[in-house]
Amino acid sequence: MAGRFITFEGIDGSGKSTQSRRFAELLTARGDEIILTREPGGSTGAEEIRNLVLTGETDRWSAETEILLFTAARRDHMEKTISPALAAGKTVVCDRFADSTRVYQGATRGDLRSKVDALHDLMIGREPDLTFIIDMDPKVALARGLARGSGEDRFEDFGLAFQETLRHGFLTLAHAFPKRCVLIDGNRTVEQIATEIAACA
Ligand code: ADP
Ligand code: TYD
């Protein structure tokens, strides 16, 4: 039996890593076999591409080049990590996936959504079974994200207006795919959010 594929999405600093970790712990405690992974990354090759796309100046890559780089990373991640785990019946919990490309590359620097979707159909061809989209105030999320000092702030460096555009993009996506997307209010405590997400497990 193929395993379940569950993703977490949202703007930078919205609490995806925190909540995906909590959710993976919950499922593990329930006895499920879990792979907790992230994008960009999750395989050796994809982690190398991560370093290219998340560091440096905002104009280091155009949105079009980013589509190619993120999709290349995703293809490697699918081949090496996600597909084998799902085939073995494991549950894959992933911090970001193709919805991030639809929004970050498809809806911020011009309307590139049809290019994102065409490449996705050609090279990835798989959607998650369930997606949690954490929605929250971009000002608070941006401050939290930058406070981490991770050195991977290329997208945070585009600024607050960019994060507001992203928020709008994720809300639009949640409404476009109501069957697989659950919208979560991220303006609450970690516990409150985790409890709501756990109820969907
Ligand atoms: P993301 O993966 O979406 O960037 P993180 O889970 O890394 O977000 O959270 C960003 C920062 O905010 C971290 O320092 C984390 O500890 C903190 N954080 C996460 N969720 C909450 C919350 N509900 N309330 C307050 N701080 C939070
Ligand atoms: P992540 O480490 O999840 O950042 P954060 O913790 O700040 O939310 O993701 C790295 C960055 O890469 C994030 O700014 C979003 C961006 N990104 C894209 O632009 N397109 C994509 O397809 C993916 C997966 C991520």
XYZ file of C-alpha atoms and ligand atoms in Angstrom:
253
model
C 0.000 0.000 0.000
C 1.348 3.422 -0.950
C 2.021 5.785 1.947
C 0.512 9.217 2.524
C 2.194 12.411 1.344
C 1.567 15.430 3.594
C 3.018 18.920 3.079
C 3.260 22.162 5.078
C 3.170 25.507 3.265
C 3.110 29.203 4.092
C 5.185 32.371 4.084
C 8.684 32.565 5.587
C 8.668 32.260 9.394
C 5.024 31.121 9.612
C 5.859 28.073 11.747
C 6.014 25.290 9.120
C 9.203 23.666 10.450
C 7.918 23.766 14.027
C 4.539 22.286 13.093
C 5.832 19.677 10.626
C 8.212 18.406 13.328
C 5.387 18.263 15.892
C 3.112 16.492 13.418
C 5.803 13.921 12.521
C 6.354 13.239 16.244
C 2.632 12.710 16.732
C 2.370 10.244 13.844
C 5.512 8.407 15.022
C 4.037 8.076 18.527
C 0.933 6.607 16.871
C 3.129 3.911 15.333
C 3.315 5.220 11.751
C 6.586 4.969 9.827
C 7.505 8.574 9.012
C 9.978 10.375 6.796
C 10.265 14.063 7.767
C 11.845 16.054 4.963
C 11.992 19.561 3.481
C 12.362 21.596 0.309
C 14.463 22.839 -1.202
C 16.543 19.852 -0.083
C 15.788 16.423 1.322
C 18.411 14.607 -0.799
C 22.139 15.198 -1.299
C 21.788 16.836 -4.723
C 18.795 18.942 -3.724
C 20.626 20.230 -0.621
C 23.396 21.463 -2.931
C 20.844 23.339 -5.040
C 19.363 24.735 -1.777
C 22.628 26.494 -1.079
C 22.535 28.104 -4.548
C 18.979 29.445 -4.335
C 18.811 30.604 -0.698
C 22.014 32.600 -0.432
C 23.316 35.698 -2.175
C 21.665 38.807 -3.568
C 17.945 38.929 -4.405
C 18.804 39.434 -8.104
C 21.202 36.472 -8.201
C 18.573 34.456 -10.162
C 15.533 35.509 -12.176
C 12.180 33.947 -11.272
C 12.393 31.868 -14.481
C 15.806 30.433 -13.528
C 14.485 29.746 -10.020
C 11.634 27.659 -11.499
C 14.242 25.443 -13.164
C 16.452 25.194 -10.056
C 13.620 24.436 -7.598
C 12.109 21.891 -10.002
C 15.510 20.228 -10.499
C 15.916 19.998 -6.720
C 12.373 18.578 -6.412
C 12.982 15.963 -9.086
C 16.066 14.708 -7.207
C 14.158 14.768 -3.907
C 11.302 12.765 -5.482
C 13.638 10.182 -7.018
C 15.908 9.683 -4.012
C 13.687 10.276 -0.977
C 9.936 10.778 -1.469
C 8.972 8.152 -4.055
C 10.912 5.255 -2.427
C 9.400 6.097 0.989
C 5.837 6.256 -0.369
C 6.371 3.003 -2.289
C 7.474 1.360 0.980
C 4.209 2.469 2.621
C 5.768 5.207 4.771
C 4.133 8.549 5.497
C 6.133 11.458 4.061
C 5.821 14.797 5.894
C 7.452 17.558 3.845
C 8.175 21.178 4.838
C 7.296 22.955 1.514
C 6.699 21.387 -1.905
C 5.349 22.469 -5.318
C 2.853 24.978 -3.873
C 5.863 27.077 -2.807
C 7.032 27.222 -6.447
C 3.491 28.082 -7.600
C 3.502 31.063 -5.236
C 7.148 32.211 -4.850
C 8.081 31.799 -8.513
C 4.625 31.778 -10.116
C 2.999 34.824 -8.545
C 5.541 37.366 -7.282
C 7.588 38.703 -10.192
C 5.044 38.486 -12.973
C 2.496 35.788 -13.763
C 4.662 32.713 -14.386
C 2.164 30.206 -13.030
C 1.551 28.414 -16.350
C 5.320 27.823 -16.744
C 5.524 26.445 -13.171
C 2.574 24.119 -13.805
C 3.883 22.933 -17.194
C 7.276 21.996 -15.740
C 5.613 20.353 -12.743
C 3.435 18.188 -15.010
C 6.441 17.261 -17.121
C 8.961 16.501 -14.383
C 7.161 15.873 -11.071
C 3.560 14.841 -11.775
C 2.545 14.279 -8.172
C 0.498 16.323 -5.687
C 0.365 15.825 -1.906
C -2.597 13.960 -0.387
C -2.954 16.662 2.270
C -1.489 20.188 2.586
C -1.538 22.425 5.658
C -1.247 26.095 4.676
C -0.279 28.176 7.703
C -1.602 31.712 7.284
C -0.346 34.608 9.387
C 0.569 38.282 9.643
C 3.601 38.765 7.316
C 5.144 41.419 9.590
C 5.328 39.035 12.562
C 6.419 36.095 10.402
C 9.206 38.111 8.729
C 10.558 39.297 12.100
C 10.568 35.706 13.373
C 12.264 34.413 10.239
C 15.022 37.021 10.244
C 15.601 36.604 14.009
C 16.842 33.065 13.313
C 19.936 34.471 11.524
C 20.125 31.339 9.368
C 22.139 32.928 6.543
C 19.491 31.562 4.110
C 17.509 34.798 3.857
C 17.520 35.530 0.123
C 13.692 35.455 -0.052
C 13.199 37.324 3.261
C 15.469 40.026 1.773
C 12.844 40.808 -0.906
C 11.000 42.605 1.953
C 7.556 42.924 3.545
C 5.543 43.735 0.379
C 6.887 40.516 -1.180
C 5.716 38.536 1.890
C 2.271 40.163 1.608
C 2.059 39.081 -2.044
C 3.057 35.569 -0.979
C 0.371 35.474 1.700
C -2.247 36.424 -0.873
C -0.869 33.737 -3.204
C -1.160 31.002 -0.578
C -4.724 32.054 0.333
C -5.690 31.910 -3.362
C -4.135 28.450 -3.622
C -6.017 27.181 -0.551
C -9.282 28.219 -2.186
C -8.300 26.713 -5.550
C -7.522 23.271 -4.056
C -10.054 22.878 -1.211
C -9.941 19.059 -1.256
C -6.301 18.709 -0.240
C -5.607 22.091 1.435
C -6.432 22.928 5.049
C -5.980 26.584 5.997
C -4.515 27.023 9.496
C -4.519 30.278 11.475
C -0.853 30.714 12.490
C -1.444 33.753 14.741
C -1.739 31.503 17.811
C 0.501 29.557 20.197
C 2.478 26.550 18.963
C 0.248 24.297 21.131
C -3.037 25.662 19.782
C -1.906 25.252 16.175
C -0.507 21.748 16.793
C -3.814 20.672 18.374
C -5.807 21.801 15.344
C -3.405 20.077 12.930
C -3.427 16.874 15.018
C -7.216 16.725 14.669
C -6.716 16.299 10.879
C -4.280 13.361 11.249
P 9.070 28.383 9.106
O 9.579 26.975 8.981
O 7.703 28.560 8.557
O 10.030 29.395 8.588
P 9.625 28.078 11.965
O 8.856 26.900 12.440
O 11.090 27.898 11.727
O 8.901 28.689 10.649
O 9.353 29.269 12.979
C 10.016 30.528 12.860
C 10.387 31.017 14.269
O 9.194 31.322 14.987
C 11.136 29.988 15.107
O 12.078 30.676 15.906
C 10.058 29.347 15.971
O 10.549 28.875 17.187
C 9.064 30.494 16.144
N 7.640 30.051 16.181
C 7.074 29.077 15.451
N 5.751 28.975 15.709
C 5.461 29.958 16.614
C 4.250 30.397 17.293
N 3.060 29.817 17.064
N 4.349 31.409 18.138
C 5.553 32.032 18.376
N 6.727 31.674 17.793
C 6.691 30.645 16.918
P 12.504 27.425 4.090
O 13.787 26.882 4.586
O 11.282 26.644 4.357
O 12.380 28.929 4.572
P 11.588 29.567 5.800
O 11.994 28.786 7.017
O 12.069 30.970 5.775
O 10.121 29.461 5.503
O 12.507 27.625 2.491
C 13.484 28.293 1.879
C 13.041 29.430 0.990
O 12.883 28.966 -0.357
C 11.770 30.137 1.364
O 12.056 31.529 1.383
C 10.842 29.830 0.210
C 11.730 29.509 -0.928
N 11.182 28.539 -1.906
C 10.826 28.991 -3.171
O 10.955 30.176 -3.481
N 10.326 28.098 -4.077
C 10.201 26.769 -3.771
O 9.744 25.975 -4.630
C 10.560 26.310 -2.461
C 10.414 24.873 -2.093
C 11.055 27.240 -1.547
